[in-house]
Amino acid sequence: MSTYPIPTLTTNNVKRKKVTTHTLRAMKHANQVISVLTAYDYPTALAMDQAEIEVILVGDSLGMVVLGYANTLPVTMADMLHHCKAVSRGAQYALLVGDMPFMSYQVSTEAAVRNAGRFLQEAGMDAVKLEGGSERLNAIRAIISSGIPVMGHLGLTPQSVHMLGGFRPQGRDASAAQALFEDAILLQEAGCFSLVLESVPARLARYISEHLEIPTIGIGAGGGCDGQVLVTHDLLGLFERFTPKFVKKYASLYQEMAKAFSAYKSEVEGHIFPAEEHSVDMPDSEWECFIERINHAE
Ligand code: KIV
């Protein structure tokens, strides 16, 4: 556990502490489950902070659920920084993790460090996440030695969708499971503070979680991880294109949104909106003065 003081923030007289990487490690060791969600904008980050979500991940899932791409590959550093800035203006308690986009850390170690630094220096993030195992160790070590906490990501790594042959579960045979476990150990040894396990068998995720000191965060990896993450647009039912099997929908906001837009259109067409209470008033005396001025000017 850290001996460094954790800043105490106060909202509505309720004292809350900023979540740090140390908090997550302590939660794992106290058997407290960690809740993680993705966010891409200010109001969502505010609502998550209010719900006391421990970690907000500005995921590159942004590309699919907000920007409308078929996968995460077209997402750029500029896209990520833009949305990270909005999230960091909304959340003051959650640990904020920025997802490094495709090609921002694969080309060279120097570029990986420089791009990781931009998430903290320009966009208010506390840490970065990147995908991959042994092939990413140099980049991960270099980023961490610059003082930037790194969250790893193994299993279904969407930036490798073309190598994996689609968005499919990983680690389902003995040798793939062994490779995944060994990668998890390597990431821990490299200094990652936490590890996302995506779309891997539940019993493998539990085994890895039990053998790591750092917390695992599962998505489609069963209940044996130290924490859970979902893409918020899936959880809210805002992304209708497809829903992975492992998602639980807690709302159907796309349908609600479509209903609200239709109601608005029919009220505009029926001259029901705007009503008097939505309009700005003007004193009669000023109105009369205005008409008089216009008439004199003619
Ligand atoms: O981009 C993302 O949202 C992610 C989560 C699914 C872990 O990587």
Coordinates of C-alpha atoms and ligand atoms in Angstrom, one line a residue:
M1 CA 0.0 0.0 0.0
S2 CA 1.1 3.6 -0.7
T3 CA 2.4 5.8 2.0
Y4 CA 1.7 8.9 -0.1
P5 CA -1.2 11.0 0.9
I6 CA -4.2 10.6 -1.4
P7 CA -5.9 14.0 -2.1
T8 CA -9.3 14.3 -0.3
L9 CA -12.0 16.1 -2.4
T10 CA -15.2 17.3 -1.0
T11 CA -18.6 17.6 -2.8
N12 CA -21.8 18.4 -1.0
N13 CA -19.9 18.0 2.3
V14 CA -19.2 14.3 1.4
K15 CA -15.6 13.5 1.6
R16 CA -14.4 11.3 -1.2
K17 CA -10.9 10.3 -2.3
K18 CA -9.5 10.4 -5.8
V19 CA -9.1 6.8 -7.0
T20 CA -5.5 6.0 -7.8
T21 CA -3.7 2.9 -9.1
H22 CA -2.9 2.2 -5.4
T23 CA -6.6 2.2 -4.5
L24 CA -7.2 -0.5 -7.1
R25 CA -4.4 -2.7 -5.8
A26 CA -5.8 -2.2 -2.3
M27 CA -9.3 -3.1 -3.5
K28 CA -8.1 -6.3 -5.0
H29 CA -6.4 -7.3 -1.7
A30 CA -9.5 -6.4 0.3
N31 CA -11.7 -8.4 -2.1
Q32 CA -13.6 -5.4 -3.2
V33 CA -14.8 -5.5 -6.8
I34 CA -13.7 -2.7 -9.1
S35 CA -16.3 -1.1 -11.4
V36 CA -15.0 0.4 -14.7
L37 CA -17.0 2.0 -17.5
T38 CA -16.1 3.7 -20.7
A39 CA -17.0 7.4 -21.3
Y40 CA -16.3 9.7 -24.1
D41 CA -17.9 13.0 -23.0
Y42 CA -18.4 15.4 -20.1
P43 CA -22.0 14.6 -19.0
T44 CA -21.3 10.9 -19.0
A45 CA -18.2 11.4 -16.9
L46 CA -20.1 13.5 -14.4
A47 CA -22.8 10.9 -14.0
M48 CA -20.2 8.1 -13.5
D49 CA -18.4 10.1 -10.9
Q50 CA -21.8 10.6 -9.1
A51 CA -22.3 6.8 -9.3
E52 CA -18.8 6.4 -7.8
I53 CA -17.5 4.3 -10.7
E54 CA -13.8 3.7 -9.7
V55 CA -12.3 3.9 -13.2
I56 CA -13.4 5.7 -16.3
L57 CA -11.8 4.4 -19.5
V58 CA -11.8 6.6 -22.5
G59 CA -11.7 3.6 -24.8
D60 CA -10.9 3.6 -28.5
S61 CA -14.3 1.8 -28.7
L62 CA -15.1 5.5 -29.3
G63 CA -14.5 4.8 -32.9
M64 CA -17.3 2.3 -33.2
V65 CA -20.0 3.5 -30.7
V66 CA -19.6 7.3 -31.2
L67 CA -17.8 7.9 -34.5
G68 CA -19.5 5.2 -36.5
Y69 CA -16.5 3.3 -37.8
A70 CA -16.6 -0.5 -38.4
N71 CA -13.8 -1.1 -36.0
T72 CA -11.3 0.8 -33.8
L73 CA -8.5 1.0 -36.3
P74 CA -9.3 4.5 -37.8
V75 CA -9.2 6.2 -34.4
T76 CA -6.5 8.8 -34.1
M77 CA -4.6 10.5 -31.3
A78 CA -6.5 13.7 -32.1
D79 CA -9.8 11.8 -31.6
M80 CA -8.7 10.3 -28.3
L81 CA -7.3 13.5 -26.9
H82 CA -10.4 15.5 -27.8
H83 CA -12.7 13.1 -26.0
C84 CA -10.3 12.6 -23.0
K85 CA -10.3 16.3 -22.4
A86 CA -14.1 16.3 -22.2
V87 CA -14.1 13.4 -19.8
S88 CA -11.4 14.9 -17.6
R89 CA -13.5 18.1 -17.2
G90 CA -16.4 16.0 -15.9
A91 CA -14.8 13.5 -13.5
Q92 CA -12.8 14.5 -10.5
Y93 CA -12.8 11.3 -8.4
A94 CA -12.5 8.3 -10.8
L95 CA -9.1 7.1 -12.1
L96 CA -9.0 8.3 -15.7
V97 CA -7.5 5.9 -18.3
G98 CA -6.9 7.0 -21.9
D99 CA -6.8 4.2 -24.5
M100 CA -3.8 4.5 -26.8
P101 CA -5.1 4.2 -30.4
F102 CA -3.8 1.9 -33.2
M103 CA -0.3 2.9 -34.4
S104 CA 0.3 5.3 -31.5
Y105 CA 2.6 2.8 -29.7
Q106 CA 3.4 0.1 -32.2
V107 CA 5.9 2.0 -34.5
S108 CA 8.6 2.9 -32.0
T109 CA 9.2 3.1 -28.3
E110 CA 9.9 6.8 -28.6
A111 CA 6.6 7.5 -30.3
A112 CA 4.8 5.3 -27.6
V113 CA 6.3 7.4 -24.8
R114 CA 5.5 10.7 -26.5
N115 CA 2.0 9.7 -27.3
A116 CA 1.4 8.3 -23.8
G117 CA 2.6 11.5 -22.3
R118 CA 0.1 13.6 -24.3
F119 CA -2.8 11.7 -22.6
L120 CA -1.5 13.1 -19.2
Q121 CA 0.0 16.4 -20.2
E122 CA -2.7 17.6 -22.6
A123 CA -5.9 15.6 -21.8
G124 CA -6.0 15.2 -18.0
M125 CA -5.7 11.4 -17.9
D126 CA -4.1 9.6 -15.0
A127 CA -2.9 6.5 -16.9
V128 CA -3.0 4.9 -20.4
K129 CA -4.1 1.5 -21.7
L130 CA -2.6 -0.4 -24.6
E131 CA -3.2 -3.8 -26.2
G132 CA -0.9 -6.7 -26.5
G133 CA 1.5 -9.0 -24.5
S134 CA 5.2 -9.9 -24.9
E135 CA 5.4 -7.9 -28.2
R136 CA 4.6 -4.7 -26.3
L137 CA 7.0 -5.1 -23.4
N138 CA 9.5 -2.5 -24.6
A139 CA 6.9 0.2 -25.1
I140 CA 5.2 -0.6 -21.8
R141 CA 8.5 -0.5 -19.9
A142 CA 9.5 2.8 -21.5
I143 CA 6.1 4.4 -20.8
I144 CA 6.2 3.3 -17.2
S145 CA 9.7 4.5 -16.7
S146 CA 8.6 7.9 -17.8
G147 CA 6.2 7.9 -14.8
I148 CA 3.0 7.0 -16.7
P149 CA 0.9 4.1 -15.3
V150 CA -0.1 1.5 -17.9
M151 CA -3.1 -0.8 -17.9
G152 CA -2.5 -3.9 -20.1
H153 CA -5.1 -5.5 -22.3
L154 CA -5.1 -9.2 -23.4
G155 CA -7.5 -11.7 -25.0
L156 CA -9.6 -10.2 -27.7
T157 CA -7.6 -7.1 -28.6
P158 CA -9.7 -5.2 -31.1
Q159 CA -6.8 -3.4 -32.7
S160 CA -5.6 -6.8 -33.9
V161 CA -9.0 -7.7 -35.3
H162 CA -7.5 -8.7 -38.7
M163 CA -4.9 -10.9 -37.2
L164 CA -7.4 -12.6 -34.9
G165 CA -9.8 -13.2 -37.9
G166 CA -12.6 -11.2 -36.4
F167 CA -14.0 -10.2 -33.0
R168 CA -13.8 -13.7 -31.5
P169 CA -13.1 -15.2 -28.0
Q170 CA -9.4 -16.0 -27.2
G171 CA -7.6 -18.5 -25.1
R172 CA -10.0 -21.4 -25.7
D173 CA -7.4 -24.1 -26.2
A174 CA -4.6 -25.2 -23.9
S175 CA -1.7 -23.6 -25.7
A176 CA -3.6 -20.3 -26.3
A177 CA -4.6 -20.3 -22.6
Q178 CA -0.9 -20.9 -21.6
A179 CA 0.3 -18.1 -23.9
L180 CA -2.3 -15.7 -22.4
F181 CA -1.3 -16.6 -18.9
E182 CA 2.4 -16.1 -19.6
D183 CA 1.6 -12.8 -21.2
A184 CA -0.3 -11.7 -18.1
I185 CA 2.7 -12.5 -15.9
L186 CA 5.0 -10.6 -18.3
L187 CA 2.7 -7.5 -18.2
Q188 CA 2.7 -7.6 -14.4
E189 CA 6.5 -8.0 -14.3
A190 CA 6.8 -5.0 -16.7
G191 CA 4.9 -2.9 -14.2
C192 CA 1.4 -2.7 -15.5
F193 CA -0.9 -1.6 -12.6
S194 CA -3.9 -3.5 -13.9
L195 CA -4.9 -5.8 -16.8
V196 CA -8.0 -5.9 -19.0
L197 CA -9.0 -9.5 -20.0
E198 CA -11.4 -9.4 -22.9
S199 CA -13.5 -12.3 -24.2
V200 CA -11.6 -15.1 -22.6
P201 CA -13.0 -18.3 -20.9
A202 CA -14.3 -17.5 -17.4
R203 CA -12.2 -20.2 -15.7
L204 CA -9.0 -18.9 -17.4
A205 CA -9.7 -15.3 -16.3
R206 CA -10.3 -16.5 -12.8
Y207 CA -7.1 -18.5 -12.8
I208 CA -5.1 -15.5 -14.1
S209 CA -6.7 -13.2 -11.5
E210 CA -5.9 -15.6 -8.7
H211 CA -2.2 -15.8 -9.8
L212 CA -1.6 -12.0 -10.3
E213 CA -0.9 -9.4 -7.7
I214 CA -2.4 -6.6 -9.9
P215 CA -6.1 -6.4 -10.5
T216 CA -7.7 -7.9 -13.6
I217 CA -10.6 -6.1 -15.2
G218 CA -12.9 -8.4 -17.2
I219 CA -15.1 -7.9 -20.2
G220 CA -16.7 -11.1 -21.4
A221 CA -14.4 -12.9 -19.0
G222 CA -16.8 -14.0 -16.3
G223 CA -17.2 -13.2 -12.6
G224 CA -13.8 -14.3 -11.4
C225 CA -11.9 -11.1 -12.3
D226 CA -11.1 -8.4 -9.8
G227 CA -13.2 -5.9 -11.7
Q228 CA -15.6 -5.5 -14.6
V229 CA -15.8 -3.1 -17.5
L230 CA -18.5 -2.6 -20.1
V231 CA -18.7 -0.2 -23.1
T232 CA -21.2 2.3 -21.8
H233 CA -23.1 2.6 -25.1
D234 CA -23.8 -1.2 -24.9
L235 CA -24.9 -1.0 -21.3
L236 CA -27.2 1.9 -22.0
G237 CA -28.6 0.4 -25.2
L238 CA -27.4 3.3 -27.2
F239 CA -25.4 1.2 -29.8
E240 CA -27.8 -0.8 -31.9
R241 CA -25.5 -2.2 -34.6
F242 CA -24.7 -5.3 -32.6
T243 CA -24.5 -6.4 -29.0
P244 CA -21.8 -8.8 -27.9
K245 CA -23.1 -11.9 -26.0
F246 CA -21.4 -10.7 -22.8
V247 CA -23.2 -7.4 -22.6
K248 CA -26.0 -6.8 -20.2
K249 CA -28.2 -3.9 -21.2
Y250 CA -29.4 -1.8 -18.3
A251 CA -31.4 0.6 -20.4
S252 CA -32.7 1.1 -24.0
L253 CA -31.7 4.7 -24.6
Y254 CA -31.5 4.4 -28.4
Q255 CA -35.3 3.6 -28.4
E256 CA -35.9 6.4 -25.9
M257 CA -34.0 8.9 -28.0
A258 CA -35.8 7.9 -31.2
K259 CA -39.2 8.3 -29.3
A260 CA -38.1 11.8 -28.0
F261 CA -37.1 12.9 -31.5
S262 CA -40.4 11.8 -33.0
A263 CA -42.3 13.6 -30.2
Y264 CA -40.4 16.8 -30.8
K265 CA -41.0 16.6 -34.6
S266 CA -44.7 16.1 -34.2
E267 CA -45.0 19.0 -31.7
V268 CA -43.0 21.3 -33.9
E269 CA -45.3 20.4 -36.9
G270 CA -48.4 20.8 -34.7
H271 CA -47.3 24.2 -33.4
I272 CA -47.4 22.8 -29.8
F273 CA -43.7 23.5 -29.3
P274 CA -42.5 26.1 -28.4
A275 CA -45.3 27.1 -26.0
E276 CA -45.6 30.4 -24.2
E277 CA -43.4 29.2 -21.3
H278 CA -40.6 28.5 -23.7
S279 CA -40.6 32.0 -25.2
V280 CA -38.9 35.2 -24.2
D281 CA -41.2 38.1 -23.2
M282 CA -40.8 41.9 -23.8
P283 CA -42.5 44.7 -21.9
D284 CA -45.4 46.3 -23.7
S285 CA -43.9 49.7 -23.4
E286 CA -40.7 48.6 -25.1
W287 CA -42.7 46.9 -27.9
E288 CA -44.7 50.0 -28.5
C289 CA -41.5 52.1 -28.6
F290 CA -40.0 49.7 -31.1
I291 CA -43.0 49.8 -33.4
E292 CA -43.1 53.6 -33.2
R293 CA -39.4 53.8 -34.1
I294 CA -39.8 51.5 -37.1
N295 CA -42.8 53.5 -38.3
H296 CA -40.8 56.8 -38.0
A297 CA -37.9 55.3 -39.9
E298 CA -40.0 54.3 -42.8
Ligands
KIV1 O1 -11.9 0.5 -26.1 C1 -12.5 0.0 -25.1 O2 -13.6 0.5 -24.7 C2 -11.9 -1.1 -24.4 C3 -12.7 -1.8 -23.4 C4 -13.7 -2.7 -24.1 C5 -11.9 -2.5 -22.4 O3 -10.8 -1.4 -24.7

